[in-house]
PDB file of C-alpha atoms in Angstrom:
ATOM      1  CA  PHE A   1      89.312 -21.178 -89.135  1.00 51.00           C
ATOM      2  CA  PRO A   2      85.882 -19.593 -89.187  1.00 63.00           C
ATOM      3  CA  LEU A   3      85.680 -15.943 -90.106  1.00 72.00           C
ATOM      4  CA  SER A   4      82.431 -15.357 -88.226  1.00 72.00           C
ATOM      5  CA  VAL A   5      80.185 -16.936 -85.627  1.00 74.00           C
ATOM      6  CA  HIS A   6      76.451 -17.437 -86.182  1.00 71.00           C
ATOM      7  CA  VAL A   7      74.087 -18.015 -83.287  1.00 73.00           C
ATOM      8  CA  GLY A   8      70.345 -18.476 -83.466  1.00 76.00           C
ATOM      9  CA  ALA A   9      67.368 -20.622 -82.672  1.00 83.00           C
ATOM     10  CA  SER A  10      67.093 -22.069 -86.173  1.00 80.00           C
ATOM     11  CA  GLY A  11      70.063 -24.369 -85.568  1.00 83.00           C
ATOM     12  CA  LEU A  12      68.236 -25.740 -82.541  1.00 86.00           C
ATOM     13  CA  ALA A  13      65.095 -26.317 -84.590  1.00 85.00           C
ATOM     14  CA  TYR A  14      67.039 -28.103 -87.309  1.00 87.00           C
ATOM     15  CA  GLY A  15      68.734 -30.166 -84.590  1.00 91.00           C
ATOM     16  CA  ALA A  16      65.394 -31.165 -83.084  1.00 89.00           C
ATOM     17  CA  TYR A  17      64.088 -32.325 -86.464  1.00 86.00           C
ATOM     18  CA  GLY A  18      67.371 -34.103 -87.151  1.00 90.00           C
ATOM     19  CA  ALA A  19      67.163 -35.860 -83.781  1.00 91.00           C
ATOM     20  CA  LEU A  20      63.606 -36.968 -84.540  1.00 86.00           C
ATOM     21  CA  ALA A  21      64.797 -38.446 -87.843  1.00 87.00           C
ATOM     22  CA  GLY A  22      67.783 -40.141 -86.179  1.00 90.00           C
ATOM     23  CA  CYS A  23      65.667 -41.656 -83.399  1.00 88.00           C
ATOM     24  CA  TRP A  24      63.120 -42.830 -85.943  1.00 85.00           C
ATOM     25  CA  LEU A  25      65.801 -44.518 -88.065  1.00 87.00           C
ATOM     26  CA  ARG A  26      67.422 -46.197 -85.096  1.00 88.00           C
ATOM     27  CA  GLY A  27      64.254 -47.624 -83.560  1.00 82.00           C
ATOM     28  CA  TRP A  28      61.536 -48.181 -86.169  1.00 76.00           C
ATOM     29  CA  GLY A  29      58.844 -49.089 -83.658  1.00 75.00           C
ATOM     30  CA  SER A  30      59.795 -46.583 -80.970  1.00 77.00           C
ATOM     31  CA  ILE A  31      58.152 -43.560 -82.626  1.00 78.00           C
ATOM     32  CA  PRO A  32      54.697 -44.126 -84.125  1.00 83.00           C
ATOM     33  CA  TRP A  33      54.234 -43.396 -87.834  1.00 82.00           C
ATOM     34  CA  GLN A  34      51.480 -40.920 -86.998  1.00 86.00           C
ATOM     35  CA  ALA A  35      53.877 -38.783 -84.961  1.00 83.00           C
ATOM     36  CA  VAL A  36      56.494 -38.812 -87.720  1.00 81.00           C
ATOM     37  CA  LEU A  37      53.949 -37.955 -90.420  1.00 85.00           C
ATOM     38  CA  ARG A  38      52.440 -35.206 -88.254  1.00 89.00           C
ATOM     39  CA  GLN A  39      55.879 -33.572 -87.961  1.00 83.00           C
ATOM     40  CA  ALA A  40      56.998 -34.180 -91.566  1.00 85.00           C
ATOM     41  CA  GLY A  41      54.915 -31.401 -93.145  1.00 88.00           C
ATOM     42  CA  PRO A  42      55.952 -28.625 -90.744  1.00 87.00           C
ATOM     43  CA  ALA A  43      59.570 -29.829 -90.863  1.00 84.00           C
ATOM     44  CA  LEU A  44      59.700 -29.676 -94.660  1.00 88.00           C
ATOM     45  CA  LEU A  45      57.994 -26.283 -94.725  1.00 90.00           C
ATOM     46  CA  PHE A  46      60.320 -24.923 -92.035  1.00 83.00           C
ATOM     47  CA  GLY A  47      63.383 -26.300 -93.799  1.00 81.00           C
ATOM     48  CA  ALA A  48      62.361 -24.920 -97.185  1.00 86.00           C
ATOM     49  CA  ALA A  49      61.609 -21.476 -95.750  1.00 85.00           C
ATOM     50  CA  LEU A  50      64.922 -21.244 -93.922  1.00 78.00           C
ATOM     51  CA  LEU A  51      66.896 -22.495 -96.902  1.00 78.00           C
ATOM     52  CA  ALA A  52      65.192 -19.974 -99.168  1.00 82.00           C
ATOM     53  CA  GLY A  53      65.925 -17.242 -96.634  1.00 76.00           C
ATOM     54  CA  GLY A  54      69.531 -18.383 -96.433  1.00 73.00           C
ATOM     55  CA  PHE A  55      69.963 -18.004-100.173  1.00 75.00           C
ATOM     56  CA  LEU A  56      68.279 -14.594-100.221  1.00 76.00           C
ATOM     57  CA  GLU A  57      69.980 -13.060 -97.170  1.00 72.00           C
ATOM     58  CA  ARG A  58      73.716 -13.135 -96.688  1.00 68.00           C
ATOM     59  CA  GLU A  59      73.445 -12.777 -92.900  1.00 66.00           C
ATOM     60  CA  GLU A  60      72.088 -16.301 -92.413  1.00 65.00           C
ATOM     61  CA  SER A  61      74.515 -19.181 -92.467  1.00 73.00           C
ATOM     62  CA  LEU A  62      73.427 -22.313 -94.298  1.00 78.00           C
ATOM     63  CA  VAL A  63      76.383 -24.115 -92.773  1.00 79.00           C
ATOM     64  CA  ALA A  64      75.040 -23.450 -89.267  1.00 80.00           C
ATOM     65  CA  HIS A  65      71.619 -24.805 -90.242  1.00 82.00           C
ATOM     66  CA  PHE A  66      73.130 -27.894 -91.833  1.00 85.00           C
ATOM     67  CA  ALA A  67      75.424 -28.456 -88.832  1.00 87.00           C
ATOM     68  CA  GLY A  68      72.461 -28.234 -86.457  1.00 89.00           C
ATOM     69  CA  ALA A  69      70.552 -30.822 -88.466  1.00 89.00           C
ATOM     70  CA  MET A  70      73.526 -33.174 -88.716  1.00 94.00           C
ATOM     71  CA  CYS A  71      74.405 -32.898 -85.017  1.00 94.00           C
ATOM     72  CA  GLY A  72      70.795 -33.622 -84.082  1.00 94.00           C
ATOM     73  CA  PHE A  73      70.634 -36.540 -86.519  1.00 94.00           C
ATOM     74  CA  LEU A  74      73.856 -38.081 -85.195  1.00 96.00           C
ATOM     75  CA  ALA A  75      72.725 -37.590 -81.601  1.00 95.00           C
ATOM     76  CA  GLY A  76      69.405 -39.259 -82.438  1.00 92.00           C
ATOM     77  CA  LEU A  77      71.223 -42.203 -83.975  1.00 92.00           C
ATOM     78  CA  ALA A  78      73.581 -42.505 -81.014  1.00 93.00           C
ATOM     79  CA  LEU A  79      71.133 -41.915 -78.181  1.00 91.00           C
ATOM     80  CA  GLY A  80      67.783 -42.925 -79.631  1.00 84.00           C
ATOM     81  CA  PRO A  81      65.770 -45.874 -78.378  1.00 81.00           C
ATOM     82  CA  TRP A  82      66.264 -49.378 -79.740  1.00 74.00           C
TER      83      TRP A  82
END
């Protein structure tokens, strides 16, 4: 059982980037390469900053960030375009 509950917008952001990756993997031609490459830099920077903050501050939950990314990725794979 969890000992605490973490709520925040970063899980949503990780989920949105995970969904983009899942949709892109499911339908190669559905999302143009330019759109994926345009989002790749900010996504990597955002992810690195939040992971670094998660290691430095004990209040942030890395599990919540990872769960947001995985839920978004799985939803993108399940619901993305063909």
